[in-house]
Amino acid sequence: MQTLAVGCGAGFSGDRVDAAIPVVKTLIARGGPAALMFENLAERTLAHQHLIRRAHPNLGYEPLLELELGPILADCLHHRIPIIGNFGAANPQGAALCILRLAEKLGLPKPQIAVVMGDDLSTPEGRDLVKQHLDTAFEEARFVCANAYLGAFEIAAALQQGAQIVVTGRVADPSLLLGPAIAHYRWHEHDWDKLAGATMAGHLLECGAQVTGGYFADPGKKEVPGLENVGFPIAEIFADGSCVISKADHTGGLVDCRTVKEQLLYEVHDPAQYITPDVVADITQAKVEQVGPDRVRLSGVKGHARTSTLKVLAYFEGGWLGEGEISYAGPNAEGRARLAMQVMQQRMGLQLPLRFDLIGITSILGDDAGSMLAQAPVARSMDVRLRVASRHESLPMIELLLQELTALWTGGPAGGGGVRVAKRQRLSNLACLIPREKIPASFQLISSLPHIAL
């Protein structure tokens, strides 16, 4: 049987929309069975899309979907490269409709689209199920959404029934690659080692350019050529579940044992038990070896039986976050920024918990209490930007904070400028484990979705 190649076109919502173009060109040039995955769905991304869908029922899916798929849709359909993406977010049916419209706009035949369902537990029935498992921690009045992490077998079944595009909401990130691998090799649910190997291949691809040198690059220490044109990864999946990681042809970036090992360990709490909905992977005996320029083989991954539960993440309204910034430059800039900080503390500090950062002095490495900033010696910097942030249940209180920061324009100290303020709704989350039999997953081809007008 021919080896399956799976390319990655996105590693998060907001990734470069042209990243998939060289990946698809490479898949076509290499020939053989291929698939393309898009991983667009961080945890907070899904929650925010639920909020958007509340206000706009037709939205709630990946906002860059047309820009991502537009340049490659015709080639993928023509060369029989199925597309699998969690760009459905909070509205997979809406994403499917968007793709149908895009195909029509491009003059393409209507693609066969499958929508994976079952992850969204925001319905009254789903909410009751989550409430049973969170018990008193569940805050009814603040509830936003809950989604279960589904696996790869519904994706595989949809592909086996002829789907050219599979749209999902929340699935485990590696399942986007594992699904087409299962469909291609006809693996079974108990092929634990094979499932585990392909799961870790999906894990290597899921963050896009992280494994091809993007997040790896550190000048003078870990040099990466052509970072401005970093190529996205491609995994060649073999029948035993092992893989070779490479990248799109004629692109920058780097694939070597270092980049692969960094990504292999990314977000892995226990290397002996990397738990996904499909399998529990053990990478403690995995072998990573360079097999050619920008080609790294991963083998030796072991698999164990999947768990009896699925992870569910529930989100709740968490009040508001407000932040504002103002710049000071020139002689005694740091002194003026510190004085502005004192003014804000005296005017608002009794009403709100405030965090101050002096960008250029102490910011990323600072703390909410301000202890590190208080201990930082005066650096006499001539270029400082003050950031003030707070969280509160009341939006008017946050707006008052931002008005106070804006007033520093003329309220002093001298020379402040470049004021920017922003506010956004905060979200909190709680996780629980629910028996998988209580969360039935399924898929439907788009022609069988009566509430989507074709």
Coordinates of C-alpha atoms in Angstrom, one line a residue:
M1 CA 0.0 0.0 0.0
Q2 CA 1.2 3.5 -0.8
T3 CA 2.4 5.7 2.0
L4 CA 0.1 8.5 3.1
A5 CA 1.3 12.1 3.2
V6 CA -0.5 14.6 5.4
G7 CA 0.4 18.3 5.2
C8 CA -0.5 21.1 7.7
G9 CA -2.0 24.3 6.5
A10 CA -2.5 26.1 9.8
G11 CA -1.4 25.8 13.4
F12 CA -3.8 28.2 15.1
S13 CA -6.6 30.7 14.3
G14 CA -4.8 33.7 12.8
D15 CA -1.9 31.7 11.2
R16 CA -0.6 32.8 7.8
V17 CA -3.3 32.3 5.2
D18 CA -0.8 31.5 2.5
A19 CA 1.0 28.8 4.4
A20 CA -0.9 25.9 2.8
I21 CA -0.1 26.9 -0.8
P22 CA 3.5 25.4 -0.9
V23 CA 2.3 22.5 1.1
V24 CA -0.3 21.6 -1.4
K25 CA 2.1 22.1 -4.3
T26 CA 4.5 19.7 -2.6
L27 CA 1.9 17.1 -2.0
I28 CA 0.9 17.2 -5.7
A29 CA 4.5 17.1 -6.9
R30 CA 5.4 14.1 -4.7
G31 CA 2.3 12.2 -5.9
G32 CA 0.6 9.4 -4.0
P33 CA -2.2 9.5 -1.4
A34 CA -2.3 12.8 0.6
A35 CA -4.5 14.9 2.9
L36 CA -4.3 18.4 4.3
M37 CA -5.1 19.3 7.9
F38 CA -5.9 22.7 9.4
E39 CA -5.6 23.1 13.2
N40 CA -7.4 26.4 14.0
L41 CA -8.8 25.8 17.5
A42 CA -7.1 26.8 20.7
E43 CA -9.3 26.5 23.8
R44 CA -10.0 30.2 24.2
T45 CA -10.6 30.5 20.4
L46 CA -13.6 28.1 20.7
A47 CA -15.0 29.9 23.6
H48 CA -14.8 33.3 21.9
Q49 CA -16.4 31.8 18.8
H50 CA -19.3 30.7 21.0
L51 CA -19.7 34.3 22.2
I52 CA -19.6 35.6 18.6
R53 CA -22.3 33.1 17.6
R54 CA -24.5 34.3 20.4
A55 CA -24.6 37.7 18.8
H56 CA -24.4 36.5 15.2
P57 CA -26.0 33.0 14.8
N58 CA -24.5 32.6 11.3
L59 CA -21.0 33.1 12.5
G60 CA -18.9 31.3 15.1
Y61 CA -16.5 29.5 12.8
E62 CA -12.9 30.4 11.7
P63 CA -13.1 34.0 10.5
L64 CA -10.2 33.5 8.0
L65 CA -11.7 30.4 6.5
E66 CA -12.2 31.7 3.0
L67 CA -8.7 33.2 2.9
E68 CA -7.2 29.9 4.1
L69 CA -9.1 27.7 1.7
G70 CA -9.5 30.0 -1.3
P71 CA -6.0 29.6 -2.8
I72 CA -5.9 25.7 -2.4
L73 CA -9.4 24.5 -2.7
A74 CA -9.4 23.9 -6.5
D75 CA -6.1 22.0 -6.4
C76 CA -7.2 19.9 -3.5
L77 CA -10.4 18.9 -5.1
H78 CA -8.8 18.2 -8.5
H79 CA -6.0 16.1 -7.1
R80 CA -8.2 14.3 -4.5
I81 CA -6.5 15.7 -1.5
P82 CA -9.1 15.7 1.3
I83 CA -9.1 18.6 3.7
I84 CA -9.7 18.1 7.4
G85 CA -10.1 21.1 9.7
N86 CA -11.5 22.0 13.1
F87 CA -12.2 25.4 11.6
G88 CA -15.9 24.7 12.3
A89 CA -15.3 25.9 15.9
A90 CA -18.7 26.8 17.5
N91 CA -20.6 26.5 14.2
P92 CA -19.4 23.6 11.9
Q93 CA -22.5 23.8 9.8
G94 CA -21.9 27.4 9.2
A95 CA -18.3 26.7 8.1
A96 CA -19.6 24.0 5.7
L97 CA -22.0 26.5 4.2
C98 CA -19.2 29.0 3.9
I99 CA -17.1 26.5 2.0
L100 CA -20.0 25.7 -0.3
R101 CA -20.3 29.4 -1.1
L102 CA -16.6 29.7 -1.7
A103 CA -16.6 26.7 -4.1
E104 CA -19.5 28.3 -6.0
K105 CA -17.7 31.7 -6.2
L106 CA -14.6 29.9 -7.5
G107 CA -16.6 28.1 -10.2
L108 CA -15.9 24.7 -8.7
P109 CA -18.3 21.7 -8.4
K110 CA -20.0 21.4 -5.1
P111 CA -17.6 19.5 -2.8
Q112 CA -18.8 16.6 -0.7
I113 CA -18.5 18.0 2.9
A114 CA -19.0 16.1 6.1
V115 CA -19.7 17.7 9.5
V116 CA -18.6 15.9 12.6
M117 CA -21.0 16.4 15.5
G118 CA -21.3 15.6 19.1
D119 CA -18.7 17.8 20.8
D120 CA -21.0 20.7 21.6
L121 CA -22.5 20.2 25.0
S122 CA -24.0 23.7 25.2
T123 CA -27.5 22.4 24.5
P124 CA -29.9 22.1 27.5
E125 CA -29.2 18.3 27.5
G126 CA -25.5 18.8 27.3
R127 CA -25.5 21.5 29.9
D128 CA -27.3 19.1 32.3
L129 CA -24.7 16.5 31.7
V130 CA -21.8 18.8 32.4
K131 CA -23.6 20.2 35.5
Q132 CA -23.8 16.6 36.9
H133 CA -20.0 16.3 36.7
L134 CA -19.0 19.8 37.8
D135 CA -21.6 19.8 40.6
T136 CA -21.5 23.0 42.7
A137 CA -18.7 24.5 40.6
F138 CA -21.1 24.9 37.7
E139 CA -22.3 28.5 37.5
E140 CA -25.6 28.5 35.6
A141 CA -25.9 32.2 35.2
R142 CA -22.4 32.5 33.8
F143 CA -22.3 29.5 31.5
V144 CA -21.1 30.2 28.0
C145 CA -20.3 26.8 26.4
A146 CA -19.0 23.3 26.9
N147 CA -17.2 21.1 24.4
A148 CA -16.0 17.5 24.5
Y149 CA -12.7 16.5 22.9
L150 CA -13.7 14.0 20.2
G151 CA -11.4 11.6 18.4
A152 CA -10.4 10.5 14.9
F153 CA -12.8 7.7 14.0
E154 CA -15.7 9.9 12.9
I155 CA -13.3 11.8 10.6
A156 CA -12.1 8.4 9.2
A157 CA -15.6 7.2 8.6
A158 CA -16.5 10.4 6.8
L159 CA -13.5 10.1 4.5
Q160 CA -14.3 6.4 3.8
Q161 CA -17.8 7.5 2.7
G162 CA -16.3 9.9 0.2
A163 CA -16.1 13.2 2.0
Q164 CA -13.7 15.6 0.3
I165 CA -13.8 18.1 3.2
V166 CA -14.4 17.2 6.8
V167 CA -15.4 20.0 9.1
T168 CA -15.2 19.5 12.9
G169 CA -15.7 21.5 16.0
R170 CA -13.6 20.4 19.0
V171 CA -11.6 17.3 18.3
A172 CA -8.2 16.5 19.8
D173 CA -5.6 18.2 17.6
P174 CA -3.7 15.1 16.6
S175 CA -6.9 13.4 15.5
L176 CA -7.0 15.7 12.5
L177 CA -4.1 13.6 11.1
L178 CA -5.0 10.3 12.7
G179 CA -8.4 10.4 10.9
P180 CA -7.1 10.2 7.4
A181 CA -4.4 7.7 8.5
I182 CA -7.1 5.4 9.9
A183 CA -9.2 5.8 6.7
H184 CA -6.2 5.1 4.4
Y185 CA -4.8 2.1 6.3
R186 CA -8.1 0.7 7.6
W187 CA -6.7 0.6 11.1
H188 CA -9.0 -0.7 13.9
E189 CA -9.8 0.8 17.3
H190 CA -7.4 -1.7 19.0
D191 CA -4.4 -1.1 16.8
W192 CA -2.9 0.8 19.7
D193 CA 0.8 1.1 18.5
K194 CA -0.3 2.3 15.1
L195 CA -2.8 4.7 16.5
A196 CA -0.2 6.1 18.9
G197 CA 2.5 6.5 16.3
A198 CA 0.2 8.5 14.0
T199 CA -1.2 10.4 17.0
M200 CA 2.3 11.7 17.7
A201 CA 2.8 12.5 14.0
G202 CA -0.4 14.6 14.4
H203 CA 1.1 16.2 17.5
L204 CA 4.2 17.2 15.6
L205 CA 2.1 18.8 12.8
E206 CA -0.6 20.4 14.9
C207 CA 1.3 23.7 15.6
G208 CA 2.3 24.4 12.1
A209 CA 5.7 26.0 11.8
Q210 CA 6.7 25.2 15.3
V211 CA 8.2 21.9 14.1
T212 CA 9.8 23.5 11.1
G213 CA 11.9 26.0 13.0
G214 CA 9.5 28.8 13.6
Y215 CA 9.1 28.7 17.4
F216 CA 12.6 27.0 17.6
A217 CA 14.6 29.9 16.2
D218 CA 16.9 31.8 18.5
P219 CA 19.6 33.9 16.7
G220 CA 23.1 33.1 17.6
K221 CA 22.0 29.9 19.4
K222 CA 19.6 28.1 17.2
E223 CA 19.8 29.5 13.7
V224 CA 17.0 28.8 11.2
P225 CA 17.5 29.8 7.5
G226 CA 14.7 31.6 5.6
L227 CA 12.5 32.2 8.6
E228 CA 10.6 34.9 6.6
N229 CA 9.4 32.1 4.3
V230 CA 9.2 29.3 6.8
G231 CA 7.7 26.1 5.3
F232 CA 4.9 24.2 7.0
P233 CA 5.3 20.5 7.9
I234 CA 4.4 17.4 6.0
A235 CA 4.2 13.9 7.6
E236 CA 4.7 10.7 5.7
I237 CA 2.7 8.1 7.7
F238 CA 3.7 4.5 7.3
A239 CA 1.5 1.4 7.8
D240 CA 3.1 0.7 11.2
G241 CA 2.3 4.2 12.5
S242 CA 5.8 5.5 12.2
C243 CA 6.4 8.7 10.2
V244 CA 8.9 11.0 8.6
I245 CA 8.5 14.7 9.1
S246 CA 9.6 17.1 6.3
K247 CA 8.4 20.5 5.1
A248 CA 7.0 22.1 1.9
D249 CA 9.5 22.3 -0.9
H250 CA 11.3 25.6 -1.8
T251 CA 10.6 27.1 1.6
G252 CA 12.7 28.3 4.5
G253 CA 12.8 26.8 7.9
L254 CA 14.4 23.7 9.3
V255 CA 13.5 20.1 10.2
D256 CA 16.0 18.3 12.3
C257 CA 16.1 16.2 15.4
R258 CA 16.2 19.3 17.6
T259 CA 13.0 20.9 16.1
V260 CA 11.2 17.5 16.2
K261 CA 12.2 16.8 19.8
E262 CA 11.1 20.2 21.0
Q263 CA 7.7 19.8 19.4
L264 CA 7.4 16.1 20.5
L265 CA 7.6 17.2 24.1
Y266 CA 5.3 20.3 23.7
E267 CA 2.4 20.2 26.1
V268 CA 3.2 16.6 27.1
H269 CA 2.9 16.3 30.9
D270 CA 3.7 12.6 31.1
P271 CA 5.7 11.1 28.2
A272 CA 4.6 7.6 29.2
Q273 CA 0.9 8.6 29.1
Y274 CA -0.1 11.2 26.5
I275 CA -3.8 10.8 26.7
T276 CA -6.0 11.5 23.7
P277 CA -9.6 10.3 22.9
D278 CA -8.2 7.7 20.5
V279 CA -5.3 6.1 22.4
V280 CA -2.8 6.7 25.3
A281 CA 0.6 7.2 23.7
D282 CA 3.9 6.3 25.3
I283 CA 7.0 8.1 23.8
T284 CA 9.5 7.0 26.4
Q285 CA 11.1 4.6 24.0
A286 CA 10.5 6.7 20.8
K287 CA 13.4 7.1 18.4
V288 CA 14.1 10.3 16.5
E289 CA 16.6 10.1 13.7
Q290 CA 17.7 12.3 10.8
V291 CA 17.2 10.4 7.6
G292 CA 17.9 13.2 5.1
P293 CA 18.0 17.0 4.7
D294 CA 14.9 18.4 6.4
R295 CA 13.7 14.8 7.0
V296 CA 13.3 13.3 10.5
R297 CA 11.9 9.8 11.2
L298 CA 9.9 9.1 14.4
S299 CA 9.4 5.5 15.4
G300 CA 9.1 3.4 18.5
V301 CA 6.0 5.1 19.9
K302 CA 3.9 2.6 21.9
G303 CA 0.1 2.7 22.4
H304 CA -2.2 1.7 25.2
A305 CA -6.0 1.3 25.4
R306 CA -7.9 4.6 25.3
T307 CA -9.6 5.9 28.4
S308 CA -13.2 5.3 29.2
T309 CA -13.8 9.0 29.6
L310 CA -13.6 12.1 27.4
K311 CA -12.3 15.5 28.5
V312 CA -14.9 18.3 28.5
L313 CA -14.0 21.9 28.9
A314 CA -16.7 24.3 30.1
Y315 CA -16.4 28.1 29.9
F316 CA -18.1 30.7 32.0
E317 CA -18.3 34.5 31.9
G318 CA -15.5 36.0 34.1
G319 CA -16.1 39.7 34.2
W320 CA -14.1 42.2 32.2
L321 CA -10.4 43.0 31.5
G322 CA -9.3 46.5 30.8
E323 CA -5.8 47.6 29.8
G324 CA -4.2 50.8 28.7
E325 CA -0.8 52.1 27.8
I326 CA 1.0 55.5 27.6
S327 CA 4.5 56.2 26.5
Y328 CA 7.2 58.5 27.9
A329 CA 10.5 59.3 26.2
G330 CA 13.5 61.6 26.7
P331 CA 15.3 62.7 29.8
N332 CA 13.8 61.2 33.0
A333 CA 11.3 59.2 31.0
E334 CA 11.3 56.4 33.6
G335 CA 10.8 58.8 36.4
R336 CA 7.7 60.3 34.7
A337 CA 6.3 56.8 33.9
R338 CA 6.7 55.9 37.6
L339 CA 4.9 59.1 38.6
A340 CA 2.1 58.3 36.2
M341 CA 1.9 54.9 37.9
Q342 CA 1.5 56.5 41.3
V343 CA -1.2 58.8 40.0
M344 CA -3.2 55.9 38.7
Q345 CA -2.7 54.0 41.9
Q346 CA -3.9 56.9 44.0
R347 CA -6.9 57.6 41.8
M348 CA -8.1 54.0 41.1
G349 CA -6.2 51.7 43.4
L350 CA -8.8 51.6 46.1
Q351 CA -11.5 50.7 43.7
L352 CA -9.8 48.2 41.5
P353 CA -6.9 45.7 41.7
L354 CA -4.3 47.2 39.4
R355 CA -1.3 45.7 37.6
F356 CA 1.4 48.0 36.4
D357 CA 4.2 47.2 33.9
L358 CA 7.0 49.4 32.7
I359 CA 7.6 48.0 29.2
G360 CA 11.3 48.2 28.7
I361 CA 12.0 47.9 32.4
T362 CA 9.8 45.1 33.9
S363 CA 6.8 43.7 32.1
I364 CA 6.7 40.1 30.8
L365 CA 8.7 39.0 33.9
G366 CA 6.7 41.1 36.2
D367 CA 3.9 40.0 38.6
D368 CA 0.4 41.2 39.4
A369 CA 1.4 42.4 42.9
G370 CA 4.1 44.6 41.4
S371 CA 6.8 43.2 43.8
M372 CA 9.3 42.7 41.0
L373 CA 8.7 46.2 39.6
A374 CA 9.1 47.7 43.1
Q375 CA 12.5 45.9 43.5
A376 CA 13.7 46.8 40.0
P377 CA 16.5 49.5 40.2
V378 CA 15.9 52.7 38.4
A379 CA 17.4 52.1 35.0
R380 CA 17.1 55.7 33.8
S381 CA 15.7 54.6 30.5
M382 CA 14.8 57.3 28.0
D383 CA 12.1 55.1 26.4
V384 CA 9.4 53.7 28.6
R385 CA 5.8 52.6 28.1
L386 CA 3.5 52.3 31.1
R387 CA 0.8 49.6 31.0
V388 CA -2.1 49.5 33.5
A389 CA -4.5 46.6 33.6
S390 CA -7.3 45.5 35.8
R391 CA -10.2 43.0 36.0
H392 CA -13.6 43.6 37.4
E393 CA -17.2 42.3 37.2
S394 CA -18.4 45.7 36.3
L395 CA -17.9 47.0 32.8
P396 CA -18.5 50.7 33.9
M397 CA -15.7 50.3 36.4
I398 CA -13.3 49.1 33.8
E399 CA -14.3 52.0 31.5
L400 CA -13.6 54.4 34.3
L401 CA -10.1 53.0 34.6
L402 CA -9.5 53.5 30.9
Q403 CA -10.8 57.1 31.1
E404 CA -8.5 57.8 33.9
L405 CA -5.5 56.6 31.9
T406 CA -6.5 58.6 28.9
A407 CA -6.6 61.7 31.1
L408 CA -2.9 61.4 31.6
W409 CA -2.5 63.1 28.2
T410 CA -2.8 66.5 29.9
G411 CA -3.2 65.5 33.6
G412 CA 0.5 64.8 33.7
P413 CA 3.2 63.9 34.1
A414 CA 4.7 65.7 31.2
G415 CA 5.3 64.3 27.8
G416 CA 2.9 61.3 27.8
G417 CA 1.6 60.2 24.4
G418 CA 0.5 57.2 22.3
V419 CA -2.4 56.3 24.6
R420 CA -4.2 53.1 23.7
V421 CA -6.9 51.5 25.7
A422 CA -8.8 48.2 25.2
K423 CA -11.5 46.2 27.0
R424 CA -12.7 42.6 26.6
Q425 CA -14.9 40.1 28.3
R426 CA -13.0 37.6 30.4
L427 CA -13.7 33.9 30.4
S428 CA -12.9 31.2 33.0
N429 CA -12.9 27.5 32.4
L430 CA -13.4 24.2 34.2
A431 CA -12.5 20.7 33.0
C432 CA -14.1 17.4 33.8
L433 CA -14.1 13.8 32.5
I434 CA -17.4 12.3 31.3
P435 CA -17.9 8.7 30.3
R436 CA -17.5 8.5 26.5
E437 CA -20.7 6.6 26.0
K438 CA -22.7 9.6 27.2
I439 CA -21.2 11.7 24.4
P440 CA -22.1 10.0 21.2
A441 CA -20.2 11.4 18.2
S442 CA -21.4 11.2 14.6
F443 CA -21.0 12.8 11.2
Q444 CA -23.4 13.9 8.5
L445 CA -22.7 14.6 4.9
I446 CA -23.9 18.1 4.0
S447 CA -26.6 16.9 1.7
S448 CA -28.3 15.4 4.7
L449 CA -28.4 18.6 6.8
P450 CA -31.9 19.9 6.1
H451 CA -31.3 23.3 7.9
I452 CA -28.5 24.2 5.5
A453 CA -29.9 25.7 2.3
L454 CA -28.0 24.4 -0.7

